[in-house]
Amino acid sequence: MENKTPSPSGVRDRTVSAASQVKAGQKRPKKGSGGSFVIQGSILAAAGIIVRLIGLFYRIPLISIIGDEGNGYYTSAFSIYSILLIVSSYSLPTAVSKLVSARIARGQYWNSRRILLASMAYAAGVGGIAAGALWIGADFFAGAMKMPYSSVALRTLAPTVWGMAFLGVLRGYFQGTGTMVPTAISQILEQIVNAIVSIGAAWYLFKEGHKIDLVRGETSFASSYGAAGGTIGTGAGAFVALLFCAALMMSYRRIIRKQCRRDKTGPTESYGRISAMLTMTIFPIVLSSTVYNISTVLDNFFFGAGMDKLGQGSLIAAQWGVFGKYHTLFMIPVAIANALSSSLIPSLSRAAASRNRGQILDKVSTAIRFSMLIALPSTVGLMVLSRPINTLLFNSKNIDLLVQITIAGASAVTFYSLSTVTNAILQGINHMKTPLRNSAIALFFHVLLLLVLLYGPKWGIYAVVISNILFAVIVCGLNAWSIRRYLNYRQEVWKTFILPLICSIIMGLAALLVSRGLDKILPEGKVWLTLKVIGAVGIAVAVYGVSLLKVGAVNEGELYAMPAGRKMVRVAKRFRLL
């Protein structure tokens, strides 16, 4: 039985963000408003964008080295790795931050320390089991997806699963204390090392695999070994990030001890009780995250089996590699929603622990609005600039297919961003089972549509793209209904969805006109294409920002609640936009 958050009578079900409640002349939102977690989320979001951009740019030479076939093996290996990562460590930052933040809100520092120790023991056990399963079952997983050559990449990811479990605990502890900086820095370090090692290892192993191909008269060992080089970089990056967080924790021990000495809250919780709470918190998050993310693995499996049965088995690896490029691109803006969710869960947990309904509703409204301000223009931008962006980033003979599936799947940015944030809201208010149920329902219809489109009109990789959008749409709808039910909350629509969408359309038209205009003025070539993309994106950002202020989608108080809010207000006033 889930415990509903208390709902005092007489409270309006319509809410607005704290920033919109700023009185005339007030320069900053009040302490405890939704702005604080947005700033912490923005720190993590900024790191997430940097990480995604590094990932995008190192994938360009990586894919150039290993080709679409190698990228298919790489993407396929990562889909299996991601599921085992969810089971062993993906849920740990969320669970640990949730438990730690609730105790710190009550001044229970001894208990927060014991949660850290119990979580490390959990990481050692579950992480080790997941790593062993990936190493031993690599051939089985690769065969099930009709990509047997991806087994090499799968095995190289096995040690990474174990290391990421410990890293998840440390990141979760720091997030629970209210700071996202250690997580942000460690993510950037992780990705930098990942990029350097991946490119070097892929280049070297691709050459070695090519030698084997020449000896055996085959063509796939080079792609297989090159993909494994890319996954070796993932492990190297995780190891460096783990060392960084461990060193930071060692330096933080003195502060933890001082806090524990001041803790007068009463008897400490036993490790047995903590372990039980940790399991009860992790288990629904693991199940929910697994169901939410297993769609990629199921897509990979059903797509491979369907194409093979339809006599198009030779296209599986290459088309899945193209899908991997699209997925890399659309996940950049979704990273902001992921970062916002990471800061939202401990923030909501503290508000729920103190039974502060006003703060809970304020944070929910702010999180959804902030995510839509980013997701909607990103969706429109991907649609109108799909060809120049993909042509610039990916040198591929399948560029037309990539452009088409990017346009077809651009709306996934909005729906995945919203579903990610609403999942975090439900977890933050202690309704851990609800995202699991909603994701399971969405997954059923997702798989059903995928099979219909694969075997009916034979849409191939488009079936995967369209069914993914349906999955996110259903999760958004069910989550919205659940939030309204549990919190008696009605989402404000006009400023959250309609006005940003109108501004995004205006932005898209401006970007399209600039892009088409520059096509006629500038000659062909990579350098000129870069200038075209930068020019179109730059104009798009400026037009979107001006449009938001002119139509009243964002006001002065809300700007102050955002990172660098004072600077944005000064610039807006200088140009008479406020």
XYZ file of C-alpha atoms in Angstrom:
578
model
C 0.000 0.000 0.000
C 1.518 3.316 -1.026
C 1.484 6.243 1.411
C -0.101 9.284 -0.151
C 1.411 12.680 0.500
C -0.831 14.635 2.891
C -3.197 17.005 1.101
C -4.665 19.679 3.415
C -8.153 20.767 2.451
C -8.681 24.111 0.845
C -5.445 24.039 -1.116
C -5.890 25.002 -4.738
C -5.140 22.275 -7.226
C -3.733 24.768 -9.696
C -0.126 25.718 -8.873
C 2.472 28.010 -10.260
C 6.223 28.022 -9.787
C 7.827 30.006 -7.004
C 9.452 32.276 -9.510
C 6.069 33.410 -10.822
C 5.042 34.356 -7.289
C 7.842 36.912 -6.954
C 6.370 40.254 -6.049
C 6.960 43.320 -8.148
C 10.464 44.608 -7.543
C 11.608 41.466 -5.741
C 14.910 40.383 -7.206
C 15.133 36.793 -6.089
C 12.704 34.010 -5.290
C 12.320 33.204 -1.632
C 14.536 30.635 -0.002
C 13.122 27.174 -0.274
C 11.487 27.862 -3.588
C 11.745 25.720 -6.623
C 14.723 27.702 -7.917
C 17.375 26.049 -5.713
C 16.977 22.547 -7.089
C 16.727 24.000 -10.602
C 20.151 25.594 -10.094
C 21.584 22.310 -8.763
C 19.892 20.508 -11.626
C 21.320 23.065 -14.032
C 24.827 22.338 -12.765
C 24.268 18.674 -13.520
C 22.490 19.558 -16.767
C 25.431 21.685 -17.893
C 27.738 18.783 -17.132
C 25.318 16.457 -18.903
C 25.350 18.628 -22.017
C 29.148 18.786 -21.967
C 29.282 15.012 -21.520
C 26.814 14.453 -24.365
C 28.690 16.824 -26.647
C 31.998 15.120 -25.889
C 30.242 11.808 -26.504
C 28.806 13.085 -29.769
C 32.090 14.460 -31.054
C 34.200 11.452 -30.126
C 31.588 9.169 -31.683
C 32.197 10.913 -35.018
C 35.815 9.660 -35.399
C 34.886 6.408 -33.637
C 32.133 5.642 -36.158
C 34.442 6.740 -38.955
C 36.931 4.095 -37.743
C 34.545 1.204 -37.104
C 31.820 2.018 -39.695
C 28.051 1.557 -39.448
C 28.458 -2.194 -38.908
C 30.855 -1.654 -36.021
C 28.548 1.006 -34.593
C 25.751 -1.544 -34.755
C 27.795 -3.947 -32.602
C 28.745 -1.064 -30.281
C 25.125 0.116 -29.870
C 23.877 -3.447 -29.435
C 26.452 -4.175 -26.709
C 25.508 -0.983 -24.912
C 21.810 -1.859 -24.863
C 22.578 -5.056 -22.887
C 25.156 -3.267 -20.739
C 22.599 -0.559 -19.903
C 20.106 -3.071 -18.518
C 22.701 -4.760 -16.306
C 23.895 -1.316 -15.264
C 20.342 -0.453 -14.188
C 20.125 -3.616 -12.077
C 23.522 -3.108 -10.442
C 24.109 0.630 -10.195
C 21.789 2.919 -12.189
C 19.269 2.988 -9.359
C 21.888 3.539 -6.664
C 22.355 7.315 -7.050
C 18.577 7.791 -6.910
C 18.018 5.424 -3.978
C 21.027 6.572 -1.948
C 20.311 10.276 -2.525
C 16.667 9.758 -1.539
C 17.519 7.973 1.737
C 20.436 10.252 2.637
C 18.543 13.484 1.916
C 15.597 12.384 4.091
C 17.944 11.700 7.049
C 19.945 14.894 6.610
C 16.664 16.851 6.578
C 16.104 15.474 10.132
C 19.740 15.973 11.217
C 20.383 12.194 11.342
C 24.014 12.238 10.179
C 24.945 8.902 11.765
C 22.187 7.199 9.861
C 23.182 8.876 6.590
C 26.737 7.568 7.103
C 25.467 4.049 7.770
C 23.396 4.231 4.583
C 26.616 4.983 2.694
C 28.373 1.923 4.139
C 25.413 -0.390 3.559
C 25.119 0.846 -0.033
C 28.798 0.100 -0.705
C 28.225 -3.479 0.469
C 25.225 -3.735 -1.853
C 27.320 -2.417 -4.752
C 30.042 -4.998 -4.114
C 27.577 -7.889 -4.202
C 25.101 -6.943 -6.895
C 27.701 -5.244 -9.086
C 29.891 -8.337 -9.001
C 26.986 -10.618 -9.933
C 25.986 -8.364 -12.859
C 29.571 -8.211 -14.123
C 29.845 -12.010 -13.991
C 26.540 -12.421 -15.828
C 27.699 -10.108 -18.612
C 31.064 -11.863 -18.994
C 29.630 -15.395 -18.971
C 26.503 -14.597 -20.985
C 28.117 -12.421 -23.679
C 27.768 -15.056 -26.422
C 24.133 -15.752 -25.492
C 23.149 -12.063 -25.518
C 24.943 -11.422 -28.808
C 23.307 -14.428 -30.443
C 19.840 -13.465 -29.235
C 20.168 -10.086 -30.969
C 21.400 -11.704 -34.195
C 24.725 -9.885 -33.802
C 27.192 -12.591 -32.666
C 30.202 -10.347 -33.294
C 29.067 -7.955 -30.540
C 30.120 -10.504 -27.879
C 33.676 -9.102 -27.750
C 32.379 -5.625 -26.896
C 30.038 -7.112 -24.285
C 32.877 -8.854 -22.450
C 34.993 -5.713 -22.297
C 32.058 -3.960 -20.578
C 31.797 -6.535 -17.765
C 34.368 -4.932 -15.381
C 32.780 -1.528 -16.015
C 29.464 -2.739 -14.579
C 31.138 -3.511 -11.253
C 33.019 -0.209 -11.060
C 29.903 1.782 -11.923
C 28.071 0.264 -8.939
C 30.555 1.809 -6.482
C 30.576 5.055 -8.461
C 26.764 5.194 -8.275
C 26.828 4.985 -4.476
C 29.346 7.814 -4.107
C 27.488 10.054 -6.549
C 24.200 9.311 -4.797
C 25.630 10.230 -1.393
C 26.877 13.610 -2.617
C 23.538 14.286 -4.327
C 21.748 13.432 -1.088
C 23.752 16.105 0.717
C 22.393 18.643 -1.761
C 25.337 19.158 -4.112
C 25.557 17.991 -7.713
C 29.105 19.316 -8.253
C 30.998 16.043 -7.538
C 28.686 14.135 -9.878
C 29.044 16.810 -12.546
C 32.852 16.934 -12.409
C 33.209 13.158 -12.287
C 30.925 12.792 -15.319
C 33.026 15.212 -17.345
C 36.267 13.486 -16.314
C 34.734 10.134 -17.138
C 33.733 11.222 -20.621
C 37.043 12.919 -21.447
C 38.995 9.769 -20.601
C 36.365 7.683 -22.374
C 36.757 9.735 -25.560
C 40.549 9.562 -25.645
C 40.847 5.863 -24.834
C 37.912 4.836 -27.053
C 39.333 6.422 -30.195
C 42.850 5.098 -29.562
C 41.733 1.592 -28.625
C 39.222 1.382 -31.499
C 41.865 2.444 -34.031
C 44.375 -0.115 -32.761
C 41.933 -3.017 -32.384
C 40.260 -2.328 -35.727
C 43.644 -2.795 -37.399
C 44.219 -6.028 -35.483
C 40.765 -7.292 -36.415
C 41.404 -6.429 -40.051
C 44.460 -8.698 -39.985
C 42.272 -11.561 -38.724
C 39.742 -10.846 -41.488
C 42.495 -11.152 -44.108
C 43.689 -14.461 -42.667
C 40.187 -15.975 -42.310
C 38.652 -14.427 -45.404
C 35.950 -12.653 -43.388
C 34.860 -9.015 -42.995
C 33.389 -8.603 -39.498
C 36.325 -9.068 -37.098
C 37.642 -5.553 -37.741
C 34.238 -4.001 -36.903
C 33.835 -6.292 -33.885
C 37.252 -5.507 -32.431
C 36.846 -1.805 -33.197
C 33.545 -1.754 -31.279
C 35.316 -3.456 -28.356
C 37.917 -0.683 -28.427
C 35.126 1.828 -27.940
C 33.749 -0.062 -24.951
C 37.231 -0.290 -23.390
C 37.169 3.500 -23.271
C 33.923 3.356 -21.297
C 35.631 1.259 -18.629
C 38.673 3.525 -18.483
C 36.474 6.599 -18.006
C 34.450 4.931 -15.243
C 37.648 3.939 -13.413
C 38.990 7.522 -13.444
C 35.623 8.901 -12.246
C 35.579 6.333 -9.432
C 39.067 7.366 -8.323
C 38.002 11.026 -8.307
C 34.861 10.422 -6.228
C 36.751 8.123 -3.831
C 39.440 10.769 -3.302
C 36.764 13.398 -2.706
C 35.022 11.148 -0.196
C 38.294 10.601 1.661
C 38.769 14.356 1.977
C 35.135 14.709 3.089
C 35.471 12.207 5.955
C 36.435 14.888 8.484
C 33.234 16.806 7.783
C 31.155 13.623 8.071
C 32.726 12.813 11.457
C 32.095 16.345 12.734
C 28.453 16.123 11.637
C 28.079 12.743 13.332
C 29.470 14.123 16.616
C 26.797 16.869 16.522
C 24.034 14.342 15.828
C 21.755 14.224 18.910
C 18.692 12.812 17.169
C 18.626 9.534 19.054
C 19.530 5.882 18.451
C 21.058 4.945 15.123
C 19.314 2.614 12.713
C 20.698 -0.914 12.492
C 22.422 -2.113 9.354
C 19.696 -4.718 9.007
C 16.997 -2.058 8.991
C 19.008 0.144 6.617
C 19.644 -2.773 4.269
C 15.931 -3.577 4.250
C 15.035 0.063 3.500
C 17.729 0.221 0.826
C 16.349 -2.902 -0.816
C 12.773 -1.633 -0.577
C 13.847 1.664 -2.153
C 16.128 0.194 -4.810
C 13.875 -2.657 -5.903
C 10.951 -0.612 -7.292
C 13.386 1.883 -8.854
C 15.308 -0.985 -10.466
C 12.123 -2.569 -11.795
C 10.770 0.766 -13.001
C 14.067 1.774 -14.639
C 14.466 -1.689 -16.160
C 11.007 -1.626 -17.691
C 11.525 1.990 -18.778
C 14.886 1.253 -20.438
C 14.495 -2.369 -21.533
C 12.574 -1.167 -24.565
C 15.912 -0.616 -26.346
C 16.953 -4.225 -25.716
C 13.560 -5.518 -26.847
C 13.739 -3.271 -29.905
C 17.160 -4.700 -30.700
C 15.926 -8.276 -30.246
C 12.650 -7.955 -32.171
C 14.193 -5.807 -34.896
C 16.979 -8.361 -35.441
C 14.592 -11.314 -35.390
C 12.072 -9.555 -37.650
C 14.612 -8.437 -40.251
C 16.157 -11.902 -40.240
C 12.775 -13.569 -40.776
C 11.951 -11.136 -43.570
C 15.163 -12.082 -45.349
C 16.965 -8.793 -44.612
C 19.471 -10.060 -42.057
C 22.392 -8.385 -43.842
C 20.904 -4.951 -43.021
C 20.546 -5.499 -39.253
C 23.925 -4.227 -38.029
C 24.135 -1.252 -40.412
C 20.563 -0.013 -39.782
C 20.941 -0.467 -36.033
C 24.153 1.537 -36.285
C 22.219 4.371 -37.975
C 19.619 4.179 -35.196
C 22.487 4.487 -32.700
C 23.522 7.805 -34.302
C 19.972 9.142 -34.059
C 19.751 7.977 -30.452
C 23.031 9.728 -29.594
C 21.729 12.977 -31.079
C 18.287 13.057 -29.451
C 19.680 12.096 -26.030
C 21.638 15.380 -25.767
C 18.600 17.527 -24.839
C 17.066 14.620 -22.876
C 20.200 14.754 -20.681
C 18.844 18.002 -19.206
C 15.699 16.223 -18.048
C 17.836 13.433 -16.566
C 19.943 15.982 -14.690
C 16.880 17.848 -13.455
C 15.437 14.544 -12.231
C 18.628 13.722 -10.305
C 18.352 16.982 -8.367
C 14.560 16.798 -8.073
C 14.319 13.447 -6.245
C 16.331 14.380 -3.107
C 14.734 17.828 -3.131
C 11.223 16.368 -3.265
C 12.165 13.747 -0.663
C 13.168 16.486 1.785
C 9.896 18.332 1.146
C 7.905 15.099 1.572
C 9.805 14.253 4.792
C 8.862 17.660 6.238
C 5.265 17.271 4.879
C 5.513 20.615 3.084
C 2.816 20.382 0.442
C 3.457 23.871 -0.883
C 7.093 23.096 -1.642
C 6.178 19.786 -3.262
C 3.687 21.388 -5.655
C 6.071 24.245 -6.401
C 8.932 21.884 -7.284
C 6.689 19.728 -9.469
C 5.475 22.744 -11.445
C 8.969 24.231 -11.795
C 10.553 20.958 -12.930
C 7.967 20.312 -15.643
C 8.071 23.895 -16.922
C 11.870 24.019 -17.007
C 12.130 20.714 -18.872
C 9.610 21.833 -21.495
C 11.440 25.121 -22.071
C 14.371 23.006 -23.293
C 12.662 19.979 -24.844
C 10.158 21.727 -27.141
C 12.672 23.913 -29.039
C 15.068 20.951 -29.219
C 12.351 18.893 -30.908
C 11.606 21.584 -33.484
C 15.318 22.262 -34.018
C 16.046 18.611 -34.784
C 13.190 18.535 -37.283
C 14.143 21.610 -39.307
C 17.940 21.218 -39.117
C 18.140 17.440 -39.343
C 20.012 17.294 -42.660
C 22.709 19.920 -42.020
C 23.365 18.688 -38.470
C 23.583 15.009 -39.417
C 25.628 15.732 -42.543
C 28.065 17.770 -40.459
C 28.397 15.237 -37.652
C 28.203 11.878 -39.394
C 30.020 10.914 -42.568
C 27.869 8.013 -43.718
C 26.514 6.472 -46.891
C 23.219 6.048 -44.981
C 22.823 9.800 -44.391
C 19.368 9.959 -46.034
C 18.049 7.238 -43.733
C 19.569 8.997 -40.708
C 17.994 12.338 -41.677
C 14.580 10.755 -42.173
C 14.497 8.855 -38.868
C 15.744 11.967 -37.030
C 12.808 13.958 -38.418
C 10.376 11.110 -37.690
C 11.691 10.624 -34.164
C 12.390 14.223 -33.096
C 9.228 14.411 -30.963
C 10.735 11.701 -28.747
C 12.849 14.466 -27.177
C 9.770 16.141 -25.696
C 8.026 12.983 -24.550
C 11.118 11.299 -23.089
C 12.059 14.506 -21.250
C 8.578 14.795 -19.751
C 8.334 11.107 -18.867
C 11.767 11.223 -17.191
C 10.826 14.213 -15.031
C 7.419 12.810 -14.085
C 9.012 9.483 -13.133
C 11.306 11.406 -10.789
C 8.350 13.286 -9.305
C 6.525 10.061 -8.453
C 9.671 8.526 -6.947
C 10.380 11.704 -4.966
C 6.918 11.673 -3.317
C 7.369 8.006 -2.304
C 5.144 6.393 -4.943
C 7.927 4.091 -6.104
C 5.701 1.436 -7.684
C 3.706 3.793 -9.876
C 6.405 4.490 -12.524
C 6.931 0.711 -12.756
C 3.252 0.070 -13.431
C 2.975 2.905 -15.926
C 6.137 1.868 -17.781
C 4.975 -1.759 -17.929
C 1.671 -0.733 -19.510
C 3.490 1.492 -22.012
C 5.982 -1.271 -22.796
C 3.188 -3.688 -23.708
C 1.731 -1.318 -26.311
C 5.230 -0.368 -27.470
C 6.120 -3.983 -28.292
C 2.699 -4.584 -29.860
C 3.080 -1.614 -32.219
C 6.690 -2.568 -33.025
C 5.658 -6.066 -34.116
C 2.708 -4.754 -36.140
C 4.873 -2.240 -38.011
C 7.703 -4.727 -38.528
C 5.630 -7.566 -39.966
C 2.708 -5.574 -41.416
C 3.883 -2.645 -43.547
C 7.514 -3.823 -43.038
C 8.770 -0.428 -41.902
C 12.097 -1.768 -40.610
C 14.013 0.707 -38.437
C 11.115 3.208 -38.669
C 9.027 0.728 -36.677
C 11.528 1.067 -33.821
C 11.451 4.880 -33.953
C 7.643 5.177 -34.020
C 7.061 2.584 -31.282
C 9.563 4.386 -29.031
C 7.552 7.590 -29.359
C 4.348 5.736 -28.433
C 6.063 4.310 -25.341
C 7.070 7.761 -24.066
C 3.641 9.264 -24.862
C 1.827 6.595 -22.839
C 4.226 6.982 -19.889
C 3.671 10.770 -19.930
C -0.110 10.374 -19.918
C -0.200 7.769 -17.139
C 2.321 9.677 -15.007
C 0.338 12.914 -15.372
C -2.826 11.117 -14.246
C -0.979 9.586 -11.271
C 0.519 12.916 -10.153
C -2.871 14.582 -10.335
C -4.390 11.756 -8.299
C -1.742 11.667 -5.550
C -1.160 15.417 -5.190
C -4.527 16.813 -6.305
C -2.364 18.676 -8.805
C -3.367 20.139 -12.156
C -0.536 21.147 -14.458
C -0.675 24.695 -15.808
C -0.847 24.286 -19.622
C -0.647 27.693 -21.290
C 2.791 28.843 -20.069
C 4.219 25.341 -19.709
C 3.322 23.877 -23.108
C 1.448 26.205 -25.473
C 3.588 29.362 -25.315
C 6.957 27.506 -25.485
C 5.605 25.499 -28.453
C 4.554 28.692 -30.274
C 7.983 30.210 -29.595
C 9.639 26.991 -30.778
C 7.721 27.087 -34.071
C 8.745 30.725 -34.605
C 12.336 29.699 -33.822
C 12.124 26.756 -36.239
C 10.911 28.959 -39.092
C 13.739 31.416 -38.465
C 16.328 28.617 -38.355
C 14.959 27.088 -41.563
C 15.041 30.439 -43.414
C 18.604 31.149 -42.264
C 19.738 27.645 -43.197
C 18.158 27.845 -46.665
C 19.543 31.352 -47.179
C 23.071 30.321 -46.240
C 22.788 27.307 -48.566
C 22.388 29.725 -51.476
C 25.142 32.088 -50.367
C 27.903 29.801 -49.077
C 29.685 27.166 -51.192
C 29.886 23.428 -50.505
C 32.425 22.001 -48.046
C 32.796 20.949 -44.409
C 33.988 24.349 -43.184
C 31.116 26.171 -44.877
C 28.621 23.593 -43.615
C 29.906 24.213 -40.087
C 29.292 27.941 -40.508
C 25.787 27.250 -41.822
C 24.895 25.110 -38.803
C 26.416 27.519 -36.287
C 24.646 30.465 -37.934
C 21.266 28.733 -38.026
C 21.530 27.465 -34.436
C 22.742 30.853 -33.168
C 19.813 32.686 -34.778
C 17.430 30.003 -33.494
C 18.594 30.448 -29.884
C 18.299 34.241 -30.088
C 14.846 34.152 -31.692
C 13.582 31.624 -29.135
C 14.838 33.670 -26.191
C 13.305 36.884 -27.492
C 10.024 35.117 -28.311
C 9.752 33.670 -24.790
C 10.042 37.137 -23.258
C 7.803 38.891 -25.776
C 4.868 36.465 -25.428
C 5.238 36.304 -21.640
C 6.254 32.647 -21.438
C 9.010 33.654 -18.982
C 8.907 36.686 -16.699
C 11.548 38.587 -14.750
C 11.016 36.681 -11.535
C 11.422 33.338 -13.304
C 14.628 34.523 -14.968
C 16.066 35.344 -11.541
C 15.321 31.770 -10.415
C 17.457 30.366 -13.239
C 21.252 30.008 -13.319
C 22.905 33.297 -14.374
C 19.476 34.884 -13.918
C 20.813 38.352 -13.015
C 22.881 38.527 -16.201
C 19.938 37.430 -18.336
C 17.697 40.076 -16.761
C 20.312 42.791 -17.361
C 20.684 41.801 -21.012
C 16.899 41.602 -21.489
C 16.401 45.070 -19.989
C 19.233 46.517 -22.042
C 17.462 45.401 -25.221
C 14.046 46.443 -23.818
C 12.718 42.892 -23.764
C 11.445 43.279 -20.193
